[in-house]
PDB file of C-alpha atoms and ligand atoms in Angstrom:
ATOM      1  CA  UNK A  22      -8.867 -33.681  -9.335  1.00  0.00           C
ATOM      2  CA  UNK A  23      -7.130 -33.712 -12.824  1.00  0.00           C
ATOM      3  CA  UNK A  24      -4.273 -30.858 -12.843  1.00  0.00           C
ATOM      4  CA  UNK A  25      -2.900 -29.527  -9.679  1.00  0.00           C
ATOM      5  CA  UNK A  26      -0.741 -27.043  -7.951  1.00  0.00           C
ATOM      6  CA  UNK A  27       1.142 -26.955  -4.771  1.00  0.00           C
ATOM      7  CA  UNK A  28       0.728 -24.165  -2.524  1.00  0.00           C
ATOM      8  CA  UNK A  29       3.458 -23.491  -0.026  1.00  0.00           C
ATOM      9  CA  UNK A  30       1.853 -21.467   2.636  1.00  0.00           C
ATOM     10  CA  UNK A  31       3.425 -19.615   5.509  1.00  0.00           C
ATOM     11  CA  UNK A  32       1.827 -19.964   8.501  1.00  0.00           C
ATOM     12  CA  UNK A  33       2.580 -18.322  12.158  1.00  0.00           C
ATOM     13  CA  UNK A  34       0.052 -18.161  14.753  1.00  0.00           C
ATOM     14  CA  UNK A  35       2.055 -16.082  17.700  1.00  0.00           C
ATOM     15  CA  UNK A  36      -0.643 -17.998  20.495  1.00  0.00           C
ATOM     16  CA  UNK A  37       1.266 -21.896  19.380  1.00  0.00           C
ATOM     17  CA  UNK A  38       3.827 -21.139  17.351  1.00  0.00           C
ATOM     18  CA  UNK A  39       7.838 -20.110  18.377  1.00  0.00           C
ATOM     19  CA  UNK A  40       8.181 -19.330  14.895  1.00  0.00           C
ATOM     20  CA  UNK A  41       6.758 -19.004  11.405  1.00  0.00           C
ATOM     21  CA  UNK A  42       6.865 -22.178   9.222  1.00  0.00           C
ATOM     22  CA  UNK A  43       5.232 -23.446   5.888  1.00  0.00           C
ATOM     23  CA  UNK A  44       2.753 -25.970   5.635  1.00  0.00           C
ATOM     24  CA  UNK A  45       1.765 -27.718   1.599  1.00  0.00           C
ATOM     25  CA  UNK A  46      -1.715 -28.067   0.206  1.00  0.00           C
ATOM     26  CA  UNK A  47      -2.701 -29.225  -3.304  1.00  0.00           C
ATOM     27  CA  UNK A  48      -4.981 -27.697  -5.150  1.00  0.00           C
ATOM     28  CA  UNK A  49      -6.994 -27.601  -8.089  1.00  0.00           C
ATOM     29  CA  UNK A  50      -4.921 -25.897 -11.411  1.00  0.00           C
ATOM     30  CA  UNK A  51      -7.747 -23.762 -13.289  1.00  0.00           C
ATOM     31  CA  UNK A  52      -6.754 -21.786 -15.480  1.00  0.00           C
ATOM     32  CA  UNK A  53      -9.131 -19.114 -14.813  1.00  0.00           C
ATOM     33  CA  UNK A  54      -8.076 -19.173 -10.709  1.00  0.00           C
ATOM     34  CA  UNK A  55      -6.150 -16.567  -8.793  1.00  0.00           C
ATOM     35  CA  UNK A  56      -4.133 -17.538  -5.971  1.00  0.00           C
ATOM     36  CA  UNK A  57      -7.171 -15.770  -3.824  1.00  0.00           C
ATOM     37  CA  UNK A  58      -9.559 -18.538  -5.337  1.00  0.00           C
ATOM     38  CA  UNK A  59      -6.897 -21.428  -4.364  1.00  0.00           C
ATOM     39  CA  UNK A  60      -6.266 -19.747  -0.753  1.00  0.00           C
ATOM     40  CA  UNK A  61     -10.541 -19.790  -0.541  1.00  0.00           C
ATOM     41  CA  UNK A  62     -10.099 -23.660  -1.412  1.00  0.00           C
ATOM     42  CA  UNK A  63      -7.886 -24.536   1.042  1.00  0.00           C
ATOM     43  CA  UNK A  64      -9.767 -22.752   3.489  1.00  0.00           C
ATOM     44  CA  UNK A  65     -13.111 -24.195   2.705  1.00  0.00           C
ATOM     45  CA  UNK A  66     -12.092 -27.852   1.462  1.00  0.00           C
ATOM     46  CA  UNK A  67      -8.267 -28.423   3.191  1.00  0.00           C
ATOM     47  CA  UNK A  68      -7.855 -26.689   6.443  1.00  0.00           C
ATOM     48  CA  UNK A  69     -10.496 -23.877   7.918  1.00  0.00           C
ATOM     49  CA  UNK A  70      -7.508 -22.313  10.410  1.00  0.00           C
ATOM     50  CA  UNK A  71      -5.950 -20.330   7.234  1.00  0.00           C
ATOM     51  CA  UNK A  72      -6.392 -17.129   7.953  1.00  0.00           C
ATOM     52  CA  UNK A  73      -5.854 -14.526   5.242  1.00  0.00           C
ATOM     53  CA  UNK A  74      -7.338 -11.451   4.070  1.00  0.00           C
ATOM     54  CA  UNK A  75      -9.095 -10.811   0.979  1.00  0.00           C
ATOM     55  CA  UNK A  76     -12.699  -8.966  -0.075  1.00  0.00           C
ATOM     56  CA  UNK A  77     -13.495  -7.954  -3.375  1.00  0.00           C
ATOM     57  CA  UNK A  78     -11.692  -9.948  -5.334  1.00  0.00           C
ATOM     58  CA  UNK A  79     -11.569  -7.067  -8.075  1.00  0.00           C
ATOM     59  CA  UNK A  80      -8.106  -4.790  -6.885  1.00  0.00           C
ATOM     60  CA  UNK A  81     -10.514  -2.556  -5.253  1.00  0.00           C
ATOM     61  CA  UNK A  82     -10.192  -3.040  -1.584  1.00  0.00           C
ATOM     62  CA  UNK A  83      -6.741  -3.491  -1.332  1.00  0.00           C
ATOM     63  CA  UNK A  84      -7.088  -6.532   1.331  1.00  0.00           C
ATOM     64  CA  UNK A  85      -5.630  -9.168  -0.582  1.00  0.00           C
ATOM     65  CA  UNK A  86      -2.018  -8.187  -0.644  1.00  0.00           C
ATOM     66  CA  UNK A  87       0.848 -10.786   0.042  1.00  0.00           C
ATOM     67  CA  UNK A  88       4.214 -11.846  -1.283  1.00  0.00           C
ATOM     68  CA  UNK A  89       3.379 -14.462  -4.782  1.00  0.00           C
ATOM     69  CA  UNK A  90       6.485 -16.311  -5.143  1.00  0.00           C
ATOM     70  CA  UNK A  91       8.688 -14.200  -3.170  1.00  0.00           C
ATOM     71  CA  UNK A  92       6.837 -10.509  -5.056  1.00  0.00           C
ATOM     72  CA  UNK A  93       4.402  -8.833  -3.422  1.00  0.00           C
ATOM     73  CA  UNK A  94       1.399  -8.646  -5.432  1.00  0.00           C
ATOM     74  CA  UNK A  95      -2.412  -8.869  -4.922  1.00  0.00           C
ATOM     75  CA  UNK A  96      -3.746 -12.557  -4.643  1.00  0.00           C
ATOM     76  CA  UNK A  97      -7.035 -11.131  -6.571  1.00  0.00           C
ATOM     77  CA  UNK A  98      -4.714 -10.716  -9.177  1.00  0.00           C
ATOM     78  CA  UNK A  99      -2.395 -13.304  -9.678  1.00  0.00           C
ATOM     79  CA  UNK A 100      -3.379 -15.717 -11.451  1.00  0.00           C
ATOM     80  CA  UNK A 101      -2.088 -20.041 -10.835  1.00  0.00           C
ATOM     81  CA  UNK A 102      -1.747 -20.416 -14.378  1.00  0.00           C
ATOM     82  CA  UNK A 103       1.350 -18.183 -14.656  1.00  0.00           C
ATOM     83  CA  UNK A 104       2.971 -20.576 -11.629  1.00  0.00           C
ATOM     84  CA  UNK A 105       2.478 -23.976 -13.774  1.00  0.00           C
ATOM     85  CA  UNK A 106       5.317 -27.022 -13.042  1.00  0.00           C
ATOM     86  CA  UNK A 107       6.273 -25.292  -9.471  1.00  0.00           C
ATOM     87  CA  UNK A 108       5.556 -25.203  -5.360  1.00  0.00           C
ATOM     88  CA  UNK A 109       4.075 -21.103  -5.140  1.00  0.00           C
ATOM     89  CA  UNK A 110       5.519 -19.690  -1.929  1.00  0.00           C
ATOM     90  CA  UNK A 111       2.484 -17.499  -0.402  1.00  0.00           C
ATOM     91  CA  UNK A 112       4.120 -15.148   2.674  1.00  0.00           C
ATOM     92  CA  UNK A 113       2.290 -12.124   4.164  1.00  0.00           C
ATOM     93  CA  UNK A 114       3.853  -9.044   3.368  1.00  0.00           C
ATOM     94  CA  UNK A 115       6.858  -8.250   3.927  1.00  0.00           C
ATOM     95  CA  UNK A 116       8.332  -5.535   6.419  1.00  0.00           C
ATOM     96  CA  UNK A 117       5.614  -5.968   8.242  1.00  0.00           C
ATOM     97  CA  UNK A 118       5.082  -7.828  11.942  1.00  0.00           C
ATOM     98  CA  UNK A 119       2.896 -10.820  11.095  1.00  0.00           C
ATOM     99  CA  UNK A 120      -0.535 -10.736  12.916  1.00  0.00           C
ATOM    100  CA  UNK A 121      -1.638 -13.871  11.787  1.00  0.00           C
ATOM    101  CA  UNK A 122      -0.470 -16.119   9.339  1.00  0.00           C
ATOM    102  CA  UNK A 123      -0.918 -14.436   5.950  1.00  0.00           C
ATOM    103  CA  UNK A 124      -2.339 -11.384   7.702  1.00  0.00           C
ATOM    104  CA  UNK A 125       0.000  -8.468   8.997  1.00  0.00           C
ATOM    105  CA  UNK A 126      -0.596  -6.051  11.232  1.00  0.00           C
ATOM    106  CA  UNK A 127      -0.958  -2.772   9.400  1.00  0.00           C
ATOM    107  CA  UNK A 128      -1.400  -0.659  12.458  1.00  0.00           C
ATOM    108  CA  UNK A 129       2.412   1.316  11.834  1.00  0.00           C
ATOM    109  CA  UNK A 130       1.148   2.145   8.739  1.00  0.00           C
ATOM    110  CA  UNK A 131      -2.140   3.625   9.695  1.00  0.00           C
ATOM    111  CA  UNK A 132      -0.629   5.846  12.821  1.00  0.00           C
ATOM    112  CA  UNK A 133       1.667   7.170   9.772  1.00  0.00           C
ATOM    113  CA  UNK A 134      -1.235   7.883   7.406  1.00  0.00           C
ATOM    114  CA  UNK A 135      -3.139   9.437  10.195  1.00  0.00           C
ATOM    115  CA  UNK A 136      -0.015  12.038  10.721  1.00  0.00           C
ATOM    116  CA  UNK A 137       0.270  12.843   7.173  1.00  0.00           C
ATOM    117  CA  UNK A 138      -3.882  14.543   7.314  1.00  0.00           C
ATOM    118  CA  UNK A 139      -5.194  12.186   4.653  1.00  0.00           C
ATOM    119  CA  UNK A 140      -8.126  14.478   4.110  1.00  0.00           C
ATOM    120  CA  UNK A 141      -9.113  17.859   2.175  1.00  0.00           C
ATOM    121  CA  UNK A 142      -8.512  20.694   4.999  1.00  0.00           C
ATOM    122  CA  UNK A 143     -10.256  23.839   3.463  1.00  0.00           C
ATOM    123  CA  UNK A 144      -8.769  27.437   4.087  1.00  0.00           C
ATOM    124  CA  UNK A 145     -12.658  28.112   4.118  1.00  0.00           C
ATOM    125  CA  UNK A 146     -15.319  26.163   4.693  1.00  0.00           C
ATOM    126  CA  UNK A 147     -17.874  26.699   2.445  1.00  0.00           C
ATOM    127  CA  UNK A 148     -22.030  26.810   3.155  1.00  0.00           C
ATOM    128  CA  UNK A 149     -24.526  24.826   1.497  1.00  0.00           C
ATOM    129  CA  UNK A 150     -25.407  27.795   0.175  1.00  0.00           C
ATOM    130  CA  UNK A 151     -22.352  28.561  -1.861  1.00  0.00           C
ATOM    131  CA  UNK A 152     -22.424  25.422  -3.697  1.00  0.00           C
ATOM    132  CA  UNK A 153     -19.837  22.851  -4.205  1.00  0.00           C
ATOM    133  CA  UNK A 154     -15.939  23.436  -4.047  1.00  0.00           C
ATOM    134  CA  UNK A 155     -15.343  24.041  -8.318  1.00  0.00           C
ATOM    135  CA  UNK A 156     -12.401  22.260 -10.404  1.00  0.00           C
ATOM    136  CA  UNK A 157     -11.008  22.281 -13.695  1.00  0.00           C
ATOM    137  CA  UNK A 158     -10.090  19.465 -15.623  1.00  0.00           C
ATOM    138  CA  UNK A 159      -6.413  20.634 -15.166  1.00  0.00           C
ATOM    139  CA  UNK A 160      -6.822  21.081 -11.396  1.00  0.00           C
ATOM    140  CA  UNK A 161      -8.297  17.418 -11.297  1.00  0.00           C
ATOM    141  CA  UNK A 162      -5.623  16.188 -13.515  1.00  0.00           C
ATOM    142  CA  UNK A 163      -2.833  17.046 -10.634  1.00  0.00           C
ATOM    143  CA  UNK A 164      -4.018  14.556  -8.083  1.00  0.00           C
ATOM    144  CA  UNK A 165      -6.520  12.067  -9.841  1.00  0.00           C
ATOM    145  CA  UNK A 166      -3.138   9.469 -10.252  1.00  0.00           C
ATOM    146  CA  UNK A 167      -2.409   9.642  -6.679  1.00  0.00           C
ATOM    147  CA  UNK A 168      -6.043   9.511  -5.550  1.00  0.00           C
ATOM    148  CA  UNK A 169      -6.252   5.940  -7.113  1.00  0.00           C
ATOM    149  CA  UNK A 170      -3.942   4.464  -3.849  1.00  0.00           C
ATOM    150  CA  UNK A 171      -6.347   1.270  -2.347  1.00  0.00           C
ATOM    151  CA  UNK A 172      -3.765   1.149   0.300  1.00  0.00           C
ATOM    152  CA  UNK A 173      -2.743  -2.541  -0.568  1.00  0.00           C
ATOM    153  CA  UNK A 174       0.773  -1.922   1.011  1.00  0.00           C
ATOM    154  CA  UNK A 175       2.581  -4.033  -1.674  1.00  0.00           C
ATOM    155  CA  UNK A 176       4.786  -0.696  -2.215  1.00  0.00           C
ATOM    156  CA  UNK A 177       5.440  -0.858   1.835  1.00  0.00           C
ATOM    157  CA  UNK A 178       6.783  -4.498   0.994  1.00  0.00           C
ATOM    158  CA  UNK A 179       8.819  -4.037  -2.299  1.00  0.00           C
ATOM    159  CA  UNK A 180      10.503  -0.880  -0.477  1.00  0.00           C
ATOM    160  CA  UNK A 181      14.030  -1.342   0.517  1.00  0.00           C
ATOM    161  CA  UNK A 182      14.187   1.471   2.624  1.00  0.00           C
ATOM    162  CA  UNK A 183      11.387  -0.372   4.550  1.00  0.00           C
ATOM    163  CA  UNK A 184      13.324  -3.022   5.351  1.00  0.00           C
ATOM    164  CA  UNK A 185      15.997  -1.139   7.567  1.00  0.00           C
ATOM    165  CA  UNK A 186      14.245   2.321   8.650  1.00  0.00           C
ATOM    166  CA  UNK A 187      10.816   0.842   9.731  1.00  0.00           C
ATOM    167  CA  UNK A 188      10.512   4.770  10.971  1.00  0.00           C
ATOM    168  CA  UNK A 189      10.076   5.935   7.191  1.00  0.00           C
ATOM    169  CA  UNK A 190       7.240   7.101   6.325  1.00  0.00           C
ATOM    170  CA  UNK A 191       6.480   5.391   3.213  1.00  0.00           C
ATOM    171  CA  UNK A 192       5.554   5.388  -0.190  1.00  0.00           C
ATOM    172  CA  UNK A 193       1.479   4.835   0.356  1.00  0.00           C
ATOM    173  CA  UNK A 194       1.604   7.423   3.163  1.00  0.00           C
ATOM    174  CA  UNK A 195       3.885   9.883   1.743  1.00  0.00           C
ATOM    175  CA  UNK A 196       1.819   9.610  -2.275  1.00  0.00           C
ATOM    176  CA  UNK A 197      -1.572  10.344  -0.284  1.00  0.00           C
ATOM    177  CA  UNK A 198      -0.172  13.334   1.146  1.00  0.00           C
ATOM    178  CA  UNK A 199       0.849  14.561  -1.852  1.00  0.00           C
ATOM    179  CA  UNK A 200      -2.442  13.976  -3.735  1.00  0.00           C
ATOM    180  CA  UNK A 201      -3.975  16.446  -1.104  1.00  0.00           C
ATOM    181  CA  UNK A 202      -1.392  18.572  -1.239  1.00  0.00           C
ATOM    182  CA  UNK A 203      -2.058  19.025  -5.098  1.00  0.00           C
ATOM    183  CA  UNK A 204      -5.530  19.271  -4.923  1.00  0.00           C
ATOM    184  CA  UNK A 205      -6.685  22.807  -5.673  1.00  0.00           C
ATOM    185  CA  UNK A 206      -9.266  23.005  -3.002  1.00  0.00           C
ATOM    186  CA  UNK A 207      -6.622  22.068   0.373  1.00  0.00           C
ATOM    187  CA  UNK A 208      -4.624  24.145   2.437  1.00  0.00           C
ATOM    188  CA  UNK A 209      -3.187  21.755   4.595  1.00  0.00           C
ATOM    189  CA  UNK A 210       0.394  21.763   3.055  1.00  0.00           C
ATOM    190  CA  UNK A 211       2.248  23.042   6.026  1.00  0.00           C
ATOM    191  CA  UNK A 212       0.728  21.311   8.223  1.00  0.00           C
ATOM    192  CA  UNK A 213       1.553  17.368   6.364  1.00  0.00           C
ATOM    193  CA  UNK A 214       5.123  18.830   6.090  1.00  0.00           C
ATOM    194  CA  UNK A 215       5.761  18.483   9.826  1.00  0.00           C
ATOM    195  CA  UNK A 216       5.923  14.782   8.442  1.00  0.00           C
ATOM    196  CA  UNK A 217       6.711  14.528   4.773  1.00  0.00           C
ATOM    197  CA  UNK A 218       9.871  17.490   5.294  1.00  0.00           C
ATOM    198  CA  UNK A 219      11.237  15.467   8.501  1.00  0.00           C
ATOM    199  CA  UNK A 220      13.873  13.303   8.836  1.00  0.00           C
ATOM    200  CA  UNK A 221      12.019  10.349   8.277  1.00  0.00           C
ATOM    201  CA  UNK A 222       9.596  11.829   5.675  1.00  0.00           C
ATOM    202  CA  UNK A 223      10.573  12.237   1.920  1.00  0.00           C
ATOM    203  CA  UNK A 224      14.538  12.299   2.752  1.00  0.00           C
ATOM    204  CA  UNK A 225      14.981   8.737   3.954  1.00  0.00           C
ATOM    205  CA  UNK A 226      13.657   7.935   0.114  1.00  0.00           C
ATOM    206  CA  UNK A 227      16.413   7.159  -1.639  1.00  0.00           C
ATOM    207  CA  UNK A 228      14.681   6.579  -4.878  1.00  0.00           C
ATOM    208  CA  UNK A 229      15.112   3.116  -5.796  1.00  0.00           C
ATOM    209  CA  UNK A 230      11.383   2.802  -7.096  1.00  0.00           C
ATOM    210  CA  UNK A 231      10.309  -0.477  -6.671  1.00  0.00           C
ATOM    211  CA  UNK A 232       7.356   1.084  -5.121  1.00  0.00           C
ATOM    212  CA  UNK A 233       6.001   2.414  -8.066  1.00  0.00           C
ATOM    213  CA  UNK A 234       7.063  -0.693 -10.326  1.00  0.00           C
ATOM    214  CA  UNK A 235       4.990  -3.344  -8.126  1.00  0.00           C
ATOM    215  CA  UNK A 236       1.789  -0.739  -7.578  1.00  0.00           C
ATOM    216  CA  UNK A 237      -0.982  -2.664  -9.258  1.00  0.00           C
ATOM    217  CA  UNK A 238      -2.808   1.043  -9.595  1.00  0.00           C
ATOM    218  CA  UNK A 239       0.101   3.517 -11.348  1.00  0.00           C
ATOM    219  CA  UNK A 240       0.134   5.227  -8.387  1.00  0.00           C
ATOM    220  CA  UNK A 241       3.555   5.996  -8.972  1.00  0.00           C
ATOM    221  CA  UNK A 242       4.633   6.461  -5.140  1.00  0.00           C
ATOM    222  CA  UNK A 243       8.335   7.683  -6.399  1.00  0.00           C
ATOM    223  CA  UNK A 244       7.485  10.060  -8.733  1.00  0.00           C
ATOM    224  CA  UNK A 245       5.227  11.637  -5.544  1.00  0.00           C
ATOM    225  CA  UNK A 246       7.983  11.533  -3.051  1.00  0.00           C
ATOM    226  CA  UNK A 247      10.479  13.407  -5.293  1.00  0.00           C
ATOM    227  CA  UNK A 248       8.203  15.780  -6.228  1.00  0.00           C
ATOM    228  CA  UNK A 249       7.432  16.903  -2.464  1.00  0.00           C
ATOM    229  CA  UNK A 250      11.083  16.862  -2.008  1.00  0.00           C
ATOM    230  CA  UNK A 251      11.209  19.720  -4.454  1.00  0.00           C
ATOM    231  CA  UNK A 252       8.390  21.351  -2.370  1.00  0.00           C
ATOM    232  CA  UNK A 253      10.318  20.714   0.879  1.00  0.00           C
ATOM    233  CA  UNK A 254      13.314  21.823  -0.591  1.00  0.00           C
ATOM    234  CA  UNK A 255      11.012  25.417  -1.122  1.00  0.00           C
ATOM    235  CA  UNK A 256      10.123  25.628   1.718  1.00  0.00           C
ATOM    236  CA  UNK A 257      13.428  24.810   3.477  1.00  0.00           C
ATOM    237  CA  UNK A 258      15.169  27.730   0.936  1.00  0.00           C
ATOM    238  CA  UNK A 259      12.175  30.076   1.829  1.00  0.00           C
ATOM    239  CA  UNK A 260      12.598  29.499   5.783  1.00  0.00           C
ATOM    240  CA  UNK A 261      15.982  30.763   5.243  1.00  0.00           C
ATOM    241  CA  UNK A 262      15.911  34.067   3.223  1.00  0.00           C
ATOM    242  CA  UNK A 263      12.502  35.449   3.962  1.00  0.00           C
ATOM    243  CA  UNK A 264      11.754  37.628   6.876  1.00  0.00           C
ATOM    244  CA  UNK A 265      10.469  36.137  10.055  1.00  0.00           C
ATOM    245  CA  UNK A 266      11.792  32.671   8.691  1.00  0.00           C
ATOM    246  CA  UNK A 267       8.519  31.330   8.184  1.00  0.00           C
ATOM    247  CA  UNK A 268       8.244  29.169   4.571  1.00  0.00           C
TER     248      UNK A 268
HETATM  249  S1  LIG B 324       0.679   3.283  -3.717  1.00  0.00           S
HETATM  250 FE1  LIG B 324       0.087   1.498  -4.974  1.00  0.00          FE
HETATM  251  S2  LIG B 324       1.179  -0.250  -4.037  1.00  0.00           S
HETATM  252 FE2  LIG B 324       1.209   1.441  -2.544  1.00  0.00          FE
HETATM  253  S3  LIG B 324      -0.587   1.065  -1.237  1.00  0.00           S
HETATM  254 FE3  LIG B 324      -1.249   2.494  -2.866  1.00  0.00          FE
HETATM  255  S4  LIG B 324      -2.073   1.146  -4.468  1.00  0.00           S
HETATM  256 FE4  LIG B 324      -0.886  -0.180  -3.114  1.00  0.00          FE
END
């Protein structure tokens, strides 16, 4: 092996272990590697009980996400090169209970995505027969950056808020909900603000913005909250002055 780097890896299973620690391996420097690729050699050359996730190797799936070095990134993307001369700390995720070594258990997150609708809910369904729902460019335009989430969860992990108010929503959850909410062909606005107007919706955001500065997709999770707290905000104002007190 001519150049090499030293992986520091954390590892945690909860069936043998009291507590998390880190365990070395040394492996190949090439330049054209990701940490994935390294984490792949270890597993197949080094030690077979790593466990870790990671699929497409292309920022597609989202799988891949840990903390690089103390930042959470995607190991598909992160290339050894960039962590020449030093030991690279590899952690799962932070804010997140570890399932397995590098792997976390993402089920919090889900349950919250699943309360937030993630899904087109038509005012009416339309037939076969009338043809497909119609958008304009501009319409398309007010969701597509949203729509691009892979739900990696690196936002969940760079999120200070996160770290004391594990009830908060969060950015992922709270962006996808507002990419459905600005899609021309939903209705289902009133129905995700049971969540996103709450007090643990949009209002425990308290706009720091690492979110959006570690999303490897410009999904720009901040920008999303604030702008349903303007909606919220509506709809609180509207509750209040208009007959019947319905927004
Ligand atoms: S908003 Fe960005 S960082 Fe957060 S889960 Fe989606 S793609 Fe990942």
């Amino acid at each position: 092996m001519s150049e090499t780097l030293t992986l520091r890896v954390l590892r945690y299973d909860p069936d043998r272990d009291t507590e998390p620690r880190t365990q070395d391996y040394t492996v190949p420097l090439r330049d054209e590697w990701v940490v994935l690729d390294a984490l792949a050699y270890v597993k197949d050359e080094l030690d077979p009980t790593l466990a870790y996730r990671g699929s497409c190797h292309m920022a597609l799936c989202g799988s891949c996400g840990m903390m690089i070095d103390r930042q959470p990134k995607l190991a598909c993307h992160t290339f050894l090169r960039d962590y020449r001369g030093k030991v690279l700390l590899i952690e799962p995720l932070d804010h997140f209970p570890i399932e397995r070594d590098l792997i976390v258990d993402q089920d919090g997150f889900l349950e919250k995505l699943a309360s937030l609708y993630p899904y087109l809910i038509a005012e009416h369904e339309r037939t076969v027969e009338q043809g497909e729902y119609r958008q304009l460019p501009t319409e398309l335009a007010k969701f597509r950056p949203f729509a691009q989430c892979i739900n990696c969860l690196l936002c969940y992990a760079a999120c200070p808020q996160m770290a004391i108010n594990p009830d908060f929503a969060g950015p992922a959850a709270l962006a996808l909900a507002h990419r459905y909410n600005q899609d021309s062909r939903d209705a289902g606005e009133l129905a995700r603000a049971e969540v996103t107007d709450s007090p643990h919706g949009v209002w425990d955001c308290t706009f720091v913005g690492a979110c959006s500065t570690v999303c490897p997709k410009q999904v720009d999770p901040a920008a999303a909250i604030q702008q349903t707290k303007i909606s919220a905000s509506y709809r609180w104002l509207k509750a209040r002055l208009l007959p019947g007190g319905k927004p």
